[in-house]
Coordinates of C-alpha atoms in Angstrom, one line a residue:
M163 CA 1.4 20.1 11.2
G164 CA 2.5 18.2 8.0
N165 CA 1.4 14.4 7.7
C166 CA 0.8 14.2 11.3
G167 CA 1.0 16.3 14.1
T168 CA -0.4 17.9 17.0
F169 CA -2.1 21.7 16.8
R170 CA -2.5 24.4 19.6
H171 CA -4.6 27.0 18.3
R172 CA -6.6 29.9 19.4
G173 CA -10.2 29.3 18.6
H174 CA -10.5 31.4 15.5
T175 CA -7.3 32.8 14.8
C176 CA -6.1 29.9 13.2
L177 CA -8.8 30.5 10.1
A178 CA -7.1 33.8 9.0
R179 CA -4.6 31.3 8.0
V180 CA -6.6 29.2 5.6
A181 CA -8.2 32.5 4.5
R182 CA -5.1 33.6 2.8
C183 CA -4.9 30.6 0.3
A184 CA -3.9 31.4 -2.9
R185 CA -7.3 29.9 -4.6
Y186 CA -9.3 31.5 -2.7
A187 CA -7.7 35.3 -2.5
A188 CA -9.5 36.5 -5.3
H189 CA -12.9 36.1 -3.9
P190 CA -13.0 37.2 -0.5
A191 CA -16.4 38.1 0.1
A192 CA -16.9 34.3 -1.3
F193 CA -16.5 32.9 2.3
R194 CA -19.2 35.2 3.9
A195 CA -22.8 34.6 3.9
A196 CA -25.1 36.3 1.4
P197 CA -28.5 36.9 1.1
V198 CA -30.9 34.6 -0.4
V199 CA -30.8 33.7 -4.1
T200 CA -31.9 30.6 -4.9
S201 CA -31.4 27.1 -3.1
A202 CA -31.5 24.8 -6.3
T203 CA -28.8 26.9 -8.2
H204 CA -26.4 23.6 -8.4
E205 CA -29.2 21.0 -7.9
G206 CA -29.5 18.4 -10.7
R207 CA -26.4 18.1 -11.6
G208 CA -25.2 15.2 -10.2
Y209 CA -24.4 11.5 -11.7
P210 CA -26.4 10.7 -14.4
L211 CA -27.2 7.1 -13.6
R212 CA -31.0 7.1 -15.3
L213 CA -29.1 8.1 -18.6
L214 CA -26.2 5.6 -18.2
V215 CA -28.8 2.7 -17.3
L216 CA -30.6 3.4 -20.5
F217 CA -27.4 3.6 -22.5
A218 CA -26.6 0.1 -21.2
F219 CA -30.1 -0.7 -22.2
T220 CA -29.7 0.2 -25.5
L221 CA -26.2 -1.3 -25.8
T222 CA -27.5 -4.9 -24.6
L223 CA -30.1 -5.2 -26.8
A224 CA -28.1 -4.1 -29.6
L225 CA -25.8 -7.2 -29.2
I226 CA -28.9 -9.4 -28.3
W227 CA -30.3 -8.8 -31.6
L228 CA -27.8 -8.0 -33.8
V229 CA -24.5 -9.7 -33.1
L230 CA -24.9 -12.6 -30.3
P231 CA -25.2 -15.9 -31.5
L232 CA -28.8 -16.8 -29.6
E233 CA -31.8 -18.5 -30.8
R234 CA -35.0 -16.5 -31.2
G235 CA -36.6 -17.9 -28.3
T236 CA -33.8 -16.8 -26.2
V237 CA -33.3 -13.6 -27.8
W238 CA -36.8 -12.8 -27.1
T239 CA -36.4 -14.1 -22.9
L240 CA -33.0 -12.0 -22.7
T241 CA -34.5 -8.7 -24.4
V242 CA -38.1 -9.3 -21.9
A243 CA -35.3 -9.5 -18.9
C244 CA -33.2 -7.0 -19.8
T245 CA -36.6 -4.5 -19.9
L246 CA -37.8 -5.1 -16.6
A247 CA -34.5 -4.9 -15.6
A248 CA -33.8 -1.4 -17.0
C249 CA -37.6 0.2 -16.2
A250 CA -36.7 -1.5 -12.5
M251 CA -33.7 0.7 -12.0
L252 CA -35.1 3.5 -13.7
A253 CA -38.0 3.3 -11.2
W254 CA -35.5 3.2 -8.4
R255 CA -33.6 5.9 -9.2
T256 CA -36.1 8.1 -10.0
R257 CA -37.8 7.4 -6.4
Q258 CA -34.4 7.7 -4.9
L259 CA -33.9 11.4 -6.5
A260 CA -37.3 12.5 -5.4
N261 CA -36.9 11.0 -1.9
T262 CA -33.6 12.9 -1.7
R263 CA -35.1 16.0 -2.8
T264 CA -37.7 16.0 -0.2
Q265 CA -36.3 15.1 2.7
N266 CA -33.2 17.2 2.1
T267 CA -34.7 20.1 0.9
Q268 CA -34.2 22.5 4.0
A269 CA -30.5 21.6 4.0
L270 CA -30.1 22.0 0.4
A271 CA -31.8 25.3 0.6
A272 CA -29.9 26.5 3.2
L273 CA -26.1 25.6 1.3
G274 CA -27.7 27.5 -1.5
T275 CA -28.1 30.6 0.7
V276 CA -24.8 30.3 2.1
T277 CA -22.9 29.7 -0.9
S278 CA -24.6 32.1 -3.1
A279 CA -22.2 34.6 -3.5
I280 CA -19.5 32.0 -4.3
P281 CA -18.3 32.3 -7.9
D282 CA -20.1 29.0 -9.8
G283 CA -18.0 26.3 -9.6
M284 CA -15.9 27.6 -6.5
H285 CA -18.8 25.7 -4.1
S286 CA -17.4 22.5 -5.2
G287 CA -13.5 23.5 -4.8
M288 CA -13.8 24.7 -1.0
P289 CA -14.1 22.0 1.7
L290 CA -17.7 21.0 2.9
V291 CA -17.6 19.1 6.2
L292 CA -20.7 17.4 7.7
L293 CA -21.0 18.1 11.6
T294 CA -23.2 16.3 13.6
G295 CA -23.6 15.7 17.5
D296 CA -24.0 18.0 20.6
G297 CA -24.0 21.6 20.9
L298 CA -24.9 22.1 17.1
S299 CA -27.4 25.3 18.2
E300 CA -24.5 27.1 19.9
L301 CA -22.1 26.1 16.8
F302 CA -24.0 27.3 14.1
D303 CA -25.4 30.6 16.0
R304 CA -24.0 33.2 14.1
D305 CA -27.1 35.4 13.5
D306 CA -29.8 33.0 13.0
T307 CA -30.5 30.0 15.8
T308 CA -31.9 28.0 13.2
R309 CA -29.3 28.2 11.0
L310 CA -28.4 24.7 8.7
A311 CA -25.1 26.1 7.4
W312 CA -22.5 28.2 7.7
V313 CA -19.6 29.1 5.3
G314 CA -16.6 30.0 7.5
D315 CA -13.1 30.8 6.5
G316 CA -12.3 28.1 4.1
A317 CA -15.0 25.6 4.6
I318 CA -18.5 25.1 4.0
W319 CA -20.1 23.6 7.4
L320 CA -23.6 21.6 7.3
R321 CA -25.3 21.3 10.1
V322 CA -27.0 17.3 10.5
D323 CA -29.0 17.0 13.6
E324 CA -30.3 13.6 13.4
P325 CA -27.5 10.9 12.9
N326 CA -29.8 8.8 10.2
A327 CA -30.1 11.8 8.1
L328 CA -26.0 11.6 7.8
P329 CA -26.3 9.1 4.9
R330 CA -29.2 10.6 2.5
L331 CA -27.9 13.8 3.4
A332 CA -24.1 13.0 1.8
A333 CA -25.4 11.8 -1.2
A334 CA -27.7 14.9 -1.8
V335 CA -24.5 17.0 -1.1
K336 CA -22.7 14.8 -3.7
Q337 CA -25.6 15.6 -6.0
W338 CA -25.6 19.3 -5.0
R339 CA -21.5 18.9 -5.6
N340 CA -21.8 18.0 -8.7
G341 CA -20.7 14.1 -7.9
R342 CA -18.0 15.2 -5.6
A343 CA -18.9 13.9 -1.7
P344 CA -18.6 15.5 1.5
D345 CA -14.8 16.0 2.2
G346 CA -15.7 14.5 6.3
V347 CA -17.5 14.5 8.9
V348 CA -16.9 15.9 12.5
L349 CA -18.6 14.3 15.5
S350 CA -18.9 17.2 18.1
I351 CA -19.1 15.6 21.7
A352 CA -20.0 17.7 24.8
P353 CA -19.1 15.1 28.0
A354 CA -21.5 17.5 30.4
L355 CA -24.2 17.0 28.0
H356 CA -24.7 12.9 28.9
A357 CA -25.9 11.6 31.9
N358 CA -24.3 8.4 31.8
A359 CA -21.8 6.3 29.8
D360 CA -24.5 3.9 28.3
A361 CA -26.5 6.8 26.5
L362 CA -23.4 8.4 25.6
A363 CA -21.9 4.9 23.8
Q364 CA -25.4 4.0 22.1
K365 CA -25.7 7.3 20.1
L366 CA -21.9 6.5 19.1
R367 CA -23.2 3.3 17.7
L368 CA -25.7 5.0 15.8
V369 CA -23.5 7.6 14.7
R370 CA -20.9 4.9 13.5
Q371 CA -23.7 2.9 11.6
A372 CA -24.8 6.6 9.9
M373 CA -21.1 7.1 8.8
A374 CA -21.0 3.3 7.4
D375 CA -24.3 4.0 5.4
A376 CA -22.7 7.1 4.2
S377 CA -19.6 5.7 2.8
R378 CA -21.3 2.4 1.7
M379 CA -23.9 4.9 -0.4
L380 CA -21.3 7.2 -1.7
G381 CA -18.7 4.5 -2.6
T382 CA -16.0 6.4 -0.4
R383 CA -14.8 6.3 3.1
L384 CA -15.5 10.0 4.3
P385 CA -12.6 11.1 6.8
G386 CA -14.2 11.3 10.6
Y387 CA -13.0 14.1 12.6
V388 CA -14.1 14.3 16.9
A389 CA -14.4 17.3 18.4
V390 CA -14.4 17.3 22.5
Y391 CA -16.0 20.7 23.7
Q392 CA -15.9 20.7 27.5
R393 CA -15.0 23.4 30.0
L394 CA -11.8 23.0 31.8
A395 CA -10.6 26.3 33.0
G396 CA -11.4 28.2 36.5
R397 CA -11.4 24.2 38.4
G398 CA -10.1 23.9 41.9
P399 CA -9.9 26.3 45.0
I400 CA -7.6 28.7 42.8
A401 CA -9.0 29.7 39.6
L402 CA -6.9 31.3 37.0
S403 CA -7.5 35.3 36.4
A404 CA -7.7 37.1 33.1
R405 CA -4.1 38.5 33.5
D406 CA -2.5 35.4 34.3
H407 CA -3.4 34.1 30.7
V408 CA -1.2 35.0 27.9
T409 CA -4.5 34.5 25.2
D410 CA -7.7 35.9 25.1
G411 CA -10.1 33.1 23.9
P412 CA -10.2 29.3 24.1
Q413 CA -7.4 27.2 22.7
W414 CA -7.7 24.2 20.4
Y415 CA -5.7 21.0 21.4
G416 CA -5.0 17.9 19.4
A417 CA -3.7 15.9 16.9
A418 CA -5.1 15.2 13.4
S419 CA -3.4 13.6 9.9
P420 CA -4.3 13.2 6.0
T421 CA -4.5 9.6 6.9
P422 CA -6.2 7.7 9.6
L423 CA -4.7 8.1 13.1
A424 CA -3.8 4.6 14.8
G425 CA -4.3 3.9 18.6
A426 CA -3.7 6.0 21.6
S427 CA -0.4 6.9 20.9
A428 CA -1.3 9.5 18.3
F429 CA -2.7 11.3 21.1
E430 CA 0.3 11.3 23.5
A431 CA 2.2 14.3 21.7
A432 CA -1.0 16.0 22.1
I433 CA -1.2 15.7 25.5
R434 CA 2.2 16.8 26.3
A435 CA 1.9 19.8 24.3
A436 CA -1.4 20.6 26.0
K437 CA 0.4 20.0 29.8
D438 CA 3.1 22.6 28.5
A439 CA 0.9 25.3 27.1
V440 CA -0.8 25.2 30.5
Q441 CA 2.8 25.5 32.4
K442 CA 3.2 28.5 30.3
T443 CA 0.0 30.0 30.6
S444 CA 0.0 29.9 34.1
R445 CA 1.4 32.4 36.8
I446 CA 4.6 30.8 37.9
G447 CA 4.0 29.9 41.4
D448 CA 0.0 28.8 41.3
A449 CA 1.4 25.0 41.2
V450 CA -2.2 23.9 42.2
A451 CA -3.7 25.7 39.1
R452 CA -1.3 24.5 36.9
T453 CA -1.5 21.0 38.1
T454 CA -5.5 21.0 38.1
S455 CA -5.6 22.4 34.6
A456 CA -3.1 20.0 32.9
A457 CA -5.0 17.5 34.5
G458 CA -8.0 18.5 33.4
I459 CA -6.4 18.4 30.0
A460 CA -5.1 15.0 30.4
S461 CA -8.5 13.5 32.3
I462 CA -10.7 15.0 28.7
V463 CA -8.2 13.2 26.6
D464 CA -8.2 10.2 28.4
W465 CA -11.9 10.0 28.9
T466 CA -12.4 10.6 25.1
Q467 CA -10.3 7.8 24.1
R468 CA -11.9 5.4 26.8
L469 CA -15.9 6.4 26.4
V470 CA -15.8 8.1 23.0
M471 CA -12.6 5.9 20.8
G472 CA -13.7 2.4 22.4
V473 CA -16.7 2.7 20.9
L474 CA -16.1 4.4 17.3
L475 CA -12.7 2.4 16.8
D476 CA -13.9 -0.8 18.1
R477 CA -13.4 -3.8 15.5
Q478 CA -15.9 -5.9 17.2
Q479 CA -18.8 -4.1 16.4
P480 CA -21.0 -4.7 13.3
A481 CA -20.7 -1.7 11.5
A482 CA -17.0 -0.6 10.1
P483 CA -14.8 1.3 12.5
W484 CA -14.9 5.1 12.3
P485 CA -12.1 6.4 9.9
L486 CA -10.8 8.4 12.7
H487 CA -8.4 11.3 11.1
G488 CA -8.2 13.9 13.9
A489 CA -9.4 14.5 17.5
G490 CA -9.3 17.8 19.1
W491 CA -10.3 19.5 22.4
I492 CA -11.3 22.9 23.2
D493 CA -12.0 24.6 26.9
C494 CA -15.1 25.4 25.3
G495 CA -18.9 24.2 26.4
P496 CA -22.2 23.7 27.9
A497 CA -22.3 24.7 31.7
S498 CA -21.7 21.8 34.2
W499 CA -22.2 20.5 37.6
P500 CA -20.7 18.6 40.4
D501 CA -22.7 15.8 40.1
S502 CA -22.3 15.0 36.2
P503 CA -20.6 12.3 35.0
W504 CA -17.8 14.6 33.8
E505 CA -17.1 16.3 37.1
R506 CA -16.9 13.1 39.0
E507 CA -14.3 11.8 36.5
I508 CA -12.2 15.0 37.0
E509 CA -12.4 14.8 41.2
L510 CA -11.5 11.1 41.0
R511 CA -8.4 11.9 39.2
T512 CA -7.4 15.2 40.9
K513 CA -8.4 14.6 44.3
V514 CA -10.1 18.0 44.2
A515 CA -14.1 19.0 44.5
P516 CA -14.7 20.9 41.1
A517 CA -16.5 24.0 41.2
P518 CA -19.6 24.4 38.6
V519 CA -19.0 26.2 35.4
A520 CA -21.0 28.5 33.6
A521 CA -21.5 27.7 29.4
S522 CA -19.2 29.2 27.2
P523 CA -21.3 31.9 25.2
S524 CA -22.5 31.2 21.5
P525 CA -21.2 30.6 19.2
W526 CA -18.6 28.3 19.7
P527 CA -15.9 28.2 17.9
L528 CA -15.8 25.7 14.8
P529 CA -13.1 23.0 14.7
Q530 CA -11.5 24.4 11.9
P531 CA -7.6 23.1 12.8
L532 CA -9.0 19.5 12.7
I533 CA -9.8 19.9 8.9
E534 CA -6.7 22.0 7.9
T535 CA -4.9 18.5 7.0
M536 CA -7.9 16.8 5.1
P537 CA -7.4 14.8 2.8
V538 CA -7.5 16.3 -0.8
Q539 CA -10.5 14.3 -3.0
R540 CA -9.9 14.0 -6.3
K541 CA -12.0 16.7 -8.5
T542 CA -13.6 14.4 -10.7
S543 CA -16.5 15.5 -12.1
S544 CA -19.5 13.3 -11.9
R545 CA -20.5 13.7 -15.6
L546 CA -16.5 13.0 -16.2
A547 CA -17.0 9.9 -14.0
A548 CA -20.2 9.2 -16.2
L549 CA -18.7 9.4 -19.4
G550 CA -15.8 7.3 -18.5
H551 CA -18.2 4.8 -17.3
A552 CA -20.1 4.8 -20.9
L553 CA -16.7 4.0 -22.5
A554 CA -16.1 1.3 -20.0
L555 CA -19.6 0.0 -21.0
L556 CA -18.7 0.6 -24.8
A557 CA -15.6 -0.8 -24.4
C558 CA -17.1 -4.0 -23.0
A559 CA -19.5 -4.4 -25.5
A560 CA -17.2 -4.3 -28.5
A561 CA -15.5 -7.0 -26.9
V562 CA -18.7 -8.8 -26.4
A563 CA -19.4 -7.6 -30.3
F564 CA -15.9 -9.3 -31.5
W565 CA -16.3 -12.5 -29.4
S566 CA -19.7 -12.9 -31.2
S567 CA -18.7 -12.2 -34.3
A568 CA -15.6 -14.3 -34.2
K569 CA -18.2 -17.4 -32.9
N570 CA -20.6 -16.5 -35.6
N571 CA -17.8 -16.7 -38.4
E572 CA -16.5 -19.9 -36.8
A573 CA -19.8 -21.4 -37.3
L574 CA -20.5 -20.3 -40.5
L575 CA -17.3 -21.5 -41.8
T576 CA -18.1 -24.8 -39.9
K577 CA -21.1 -25.0 -41.4
I578 CA -20.3 -24.8 -45.1
G579 CA -17.0 -26.9 -44.7
A580 CA -19.6 -29.8 -43.5
D581 CA -21.8 -29.4 -46.5
L582 CA -18.8 -29.4 -48.8
E583 CA -17.5 -32.6 -47.3
R584 CA -20.8 -34.4 -47.3
F585 CA -21.4 -33.3 -50.5
H586 CA -17.9 -34.8 -51.8
A587 CA -18.2 -38.2 -50.1
I588 CA -21.5 -39.0 -52.0
P589 CA -20.4 -41.0 -55.3
A590 CA -22.3 -39.8 -58.2
A591 CA -23.7 -43.0 -58.8
N592 CA -26.6 -41.9 -56.2
D593 CA -27.4 -39.2 -58.0
A594 CA -30.2 -38.4 -55.5
A595 CA -28.3 -38.3 -52.5
K596 CA -25.9 -36.0 -54.3
R597 CA -28.8 -33.6 -55.3
D598 CA -30.0 -33.5 -51.8
A599 CA -26.6 -32.3 -50.8
L600 CA -26.4 -29.8 -53.4
V601 CA -28.8 -27.6 -52.2
P602 CA -27.3 -26.0 -49.1
L603 CA -24.5 -25.4 -51.3
V604 CA -25.9 -23.6 -53.3
A605 CA -28.1 -21.6 -50.8
A606 CA -24.6 -20.9 -49.1
R607 CA -23.2 -19.4 -52.0
D608 CA -25.9 -17.3 -52.7
Q609 CA -26.0 -15.9 -49.3
L610 CA -22.2 -15.0 -49.5
D611 CA -22.8 -13.7 -52.9
R612 CA -25.6 -11.7 -51.4
Y613 CA -23.0 -10.3 -48.6
A614 CA -20.7 -9.3 -51.5
R615 CA -23.0 -7.0 -53.0
T616 CA -25.3 -5.3 -50.4
G617 CA -22.9 -5.7 -47.3
V618 CA -22.0 -7.9 -44.4
P619 CA -24.0 -8.0 -41.7
L620 CA -23.3 -7.0 -38.6
R621 CA -23.4 -10.1 -36.3
L622 CA -20.6 -11.3 -38.9
S623 CA -18.3 -8.1 -39.2
F624 CA -15.9 -6.5 -37.1
G625 CA -13.0 -7.8 -39.0
M626 CA -14.1 -11.3 -39.0
Y627 CA -15.8 -12.2 -41.7
H628 CA -13.5 -14.6 -44.2
G629 CA -16.4 -16.1 -46.1
A630 CA -15.6 -14.6 -49.4
E631 CA -12.5 -17.0 -48.9
L632 CA -15.3 -19.7 -49.3
I633 CA -17.3 -18.9 -52.7
V634 CA -14.6 -20.3 -54.8
P635 CA -14.9 -23.8 -53.3
L636 CA -18.7 -23.8 -53.4
N637 CA -18.8 -22.9 -57.0
S638 CA -16.5 -25.8 -57.8
A639 CA -18.6 -27.9 -56.3
I640 CA -21.7 -26.5 -57.6
A641 CA -20.1 -26.6 -61.2
S642 CA -18.5 -30.7 -60.3
Y643 CA -22.1 -31.7 -60.2
V644 CA -23.2 -33.6 -63.2
A645 CA -26.7 -34.6 -63.6
P646 CA -27.2 -38.4 -65.5
A647 CA -28.6 -39.0 -68.8
P648 CA -32.4 -39.1 -68.4
P649 CA -33.5 -42.6 -69.5
P650 CA -36.2 -42.9 -72.3
A651 CA -39.4 -42.3 -71.2
V652 CA -41.1 -45.2 -73.0
V653 CA -39.9 -48.1 -75.3
T654 CA -42.4 -48.7 -78.0
L655 CA -43.0 -52.3 -79.4
D656 CA -44.9 -52.9 -82.4
S657 CA -47.6 -55.6 -81.6
M658 CA -47.7 -57.0 -85.1
S659 CA -43.8 -57.7 -84.9
L660 CA -44.3 -59.2 -81.5
F661 CA -47.6 -61.3 -82.1
D662 CA -49.9 -62.9 -84.6
S663 CA -53.0 -61.3 -85.2
G664 CA -55.4 -61.8 -82.1
K665 CA -52.5 -63.8 -80.3
A666 CA -50.9 -63.2 -77.3
Q667 CA -48.1 -66.0 -77.6
L668 CA -45.1 -64.3 -78.6
K669 CA -43.7 -64.9 -82.3
E670 CA -40.6 -66.9 -83.1
G671 CA -37.8 -64.3 -83.9
S672 CA -39.3 -61.3 -82.2
T673 CA -37.0 -61.1 -79.5
R674 CA -35.1 -59.3 -81.5
A675 CA -37.5 -56.3 -81.2
M676 CA -37.0 -56.1 -77.3
V677 CA -33.5 -55.3 -77.5
G678 CA -34.1 -51.7 -76.5
A679 CA -36.0 -52.2 -73.6
L680 CA -33.4 -54.9 -72.6
E681 CA -30.7 -52.0 -72.4
M682 CA -32.9 -49.7 -70.9
I683 CA -33.9 -51.9 -68.0
K684 CA -30.1 -52.9 -67.5
A685 CA -28.7 -49.1 -67.3
H686 CA -30.8 -48.3 -64.4
P687 CA -30.9 -51.8 -62.3
G688 CA -33.6 -51.5 -59.1
K689 CA -36.2 -49.2 -61.4
R690 CA -39.7 -50.5 -61.9
I691 CA -41.2 -51.1 -65.1
L692 CA -44.4 -50.7 -66.1
V693 CA -45.5 -52.6 -69.2
A694 CA -48.9 -51.7 -71.2
G695 CA -50.6 -53.4 -73.8
H696 CA -52.8 -51.7 -76.2
T697 CA -55.0 -52.4 -79.3
D698 CA -57.1 -50.7 -82.1
N699 CA -60.5 -50.4 -82.2
V700 CA -61.4 -53.7 -84.7
G701 CA -63.4 -56.1 -82.2
D702 CA -65.7 -55.7 -79.4
P703 CA -64.2 -53.5 -76.6
P704 CA -63.7 -56.2 -73.8
S705 CA -62.1 -59.0 -76.3
N706 CA -59.4 -55.7 -76.8
L707 CA -59.0 -55.2 -73.2
K708 CA -58.4 -58.8 -72.5
L709 CA -55.9 -59.2 -75.7
S710 CA -53.9 -56.0 -74.3
V711 CA -53.7 -57.3 -70.8
A712 CA -52.6 -60.5 -72.1
R713 CA -50.1 -59.4 -74.4
A714 CA -48.4 -57.0 -71.9
A715 CA -48.3 -60.3 -69.7
A716 CA -46.6 -62.2 -72.1
V717 CA -43.9 -59.5 -72.6
R718 CA -43.1 -59.5 -68.8
D719 CA -42.5 -62.8 -68.4
W720 CA -39.9 -62.8 -71.2
L721 CA -37.9 -59.9 -69.6
V722 CA -38.1 -61.5 -66.2
D723 CA -36.4 -64.6 -68.0
A724 CA -34.3 -62.8 -70.0
L725 CA -32.7 -60.6 -67.4
G726 CA -33.3 -63.0 -64.5
I727 CA -35.1 -60.0 -61.8
S728 CA -38.3 -60.6 -59.9
A729 CA -41.5 -60.1 -61.4
T730 CA -42.2 -58.1 -58.6
Q731 CA -40.3 -55.4 -60.1
F732 CA -42.7 -55.0 -63.1
A733 CA -46.3 -54.1 -63.1
I734 CA -48.6 -54.7 -66.2
Q735 CA -51.5 -52.7 -67.9
G736 CA -54.1 -53.3 -70.4
Y737 CA -55.9 -50.7 -72.1
G738 CA -57.2 -52.4 -75.0
D739 CA -58.3 -49.4 -77.5
T740 CA -58.8 -46.4 -74.9
R741 CA -55.6 -44.6 -75.7
P742 CA -55.3 -44.7 -79.2
I743 CA -51.9 -42.6 -80.4
A744 CA -53.2 -42.4 -84.1
D745 CA -56.6 -42.4 -86.1
N746 CA -58.1 -45.7 -86.1
G747 CA -60.2 -45.2 -89.4
T748 CA -57.1 -45.9 -91.3
Q749 CA -55.0 -49.0 -91.7
E750 CA -51.8 -46.8 -90.7
G751 CA -53.7 -45.3 -87.6
R752 CA -55.0 -48.7 -86.6
A753 CA -51.4 -50.4 -86.9
R754 CA -49.5 -47.6 -84.5
N755 CA -52.4 -48.2 -82.2
R756 CA -51.7 -52.0 -81.7
R757 CA -48.5 -51.5 -79.7
V758 CA -47.0 -52.8 -76.1
E759 CA -45.4 -49.5 -74.0
I760 CA -42.1 -50.4 -71.6
T761 CA -41.7 -47.7 -69.2
L762 CA -39.3 -47.1 -66.3
V763 CA -41.6 -45.7 -63.1
P764 CA -40.3 -42.4 -61.9
D765 CA -38.6 -42.4 -58.4
A766 CA -41.6 -40.7 -57.2
V767 CA -44.4 -42.4 -58.2
Q768 CA -42.6 -45.3 -56.5

């Protein structure tokens, strides 16, 4: 037929040509029904969605915990959200598979029965067609009136009694065929079985919606075909006798294409071919018979275009248009009566009152010619498809990991660079701030050293790590810090060189003894100074305490005058004889205990 063309075939003779295909020639028994072996031979080999969900969940958790630059709170929030989403998807998929197995057990069992003799793997290579619509009992009445599936010469036919079951049955078939969707859907229509056009239109809308749902569920558009079964021969006052025919069985007329058919023009050639066939198969001189038969063919085609295609292809309907790849008509079908809509249609067009026609004997021929130009599906295993999707997920995760590693390394370099700039910007005189800025540098250097010894963490790796380049500038900055010389803890002044015995006034010339104290205070401006007086144990303790306080105050006053600083920077304290540094039992010890101590107060104490 080429890419698109008409066909005219005897009811079953065209099947022999398909049976002679080279890929099936080695298994001639594969196309006959066989005894029951099992109905689950090929079940459970569909797309492993649950396994892919677990794989995606594992990748996501790895990225969240090991790579992404996130706060701990955000990490836990995303972990909980991903866990709930994965559990919900797994539960939904498990329930869907259970429902599919439960709802389609009978049909899948029939498939397993009729294909049990086909070599393993060939069942997914043979065309599998879903057949729904009118006359299913007569079409599948081979040796069992309840048969749901049939292996013909070159195709597997699966019966769909209810259009609503089409989506889930198509999904079950895809799983049964190891991820390959059905090759097409054939809608059989027997005009004589429909009482009026409205009821037919409503049924066609249901079929159209079911087809759209199935295509959406499978992720691919299924080719659609229309097969019309209607008795056409023997109409009018002059009927064609058996000897007038050059064929011995009903013939198919129509058009089919690997690509969707567009508009009524696709069937014009089919109508012409049908009329030519009628002319050839009628006896010369039977003009009325030829005219009536040709009018019948033209009428059924026109009826199909108006009442069937008009509903299936109308773009104003909510469901997607029927993906029509072929339509065929055959002089075979149920009995008809004069008052049926179809008979009235013939009478209006031919102006001849039709006679009743008996039903064709079962089984009716399957519409094999329609599917001979069926589009070839890509035979991609669902396992291979899942592997491809897993690799795609892995590639996406790798891209996210590279991006996250780049961001993490950028943040690390930015932080260490900012810490180095801050450290170098602080003057050496501000030792406290300098030491504070030194702490993060030491921590960063230790961290980079640890990475060099034990390995770079995953969040910084993937070839993006440049932290080793910062170890040298960090060590240089740390080594550049020089701590200032510590101030003398205490300057001790001999009281006897400053004061007369029992007095608190400084003696003349005693100021030379306090030069060291002056130098110490000048070297550390801003420091608070504690001046403490001490005595030996000669005399009563209250007098000694009062004397020590007075001597400390005298030294403080002299330092204030000498340095020109505020008295509030000083603190005085008298201890009397309570803190000796030597033995008061000896003259030398008592001399050492009579002293004034000048101490710089540490910053922490301030």
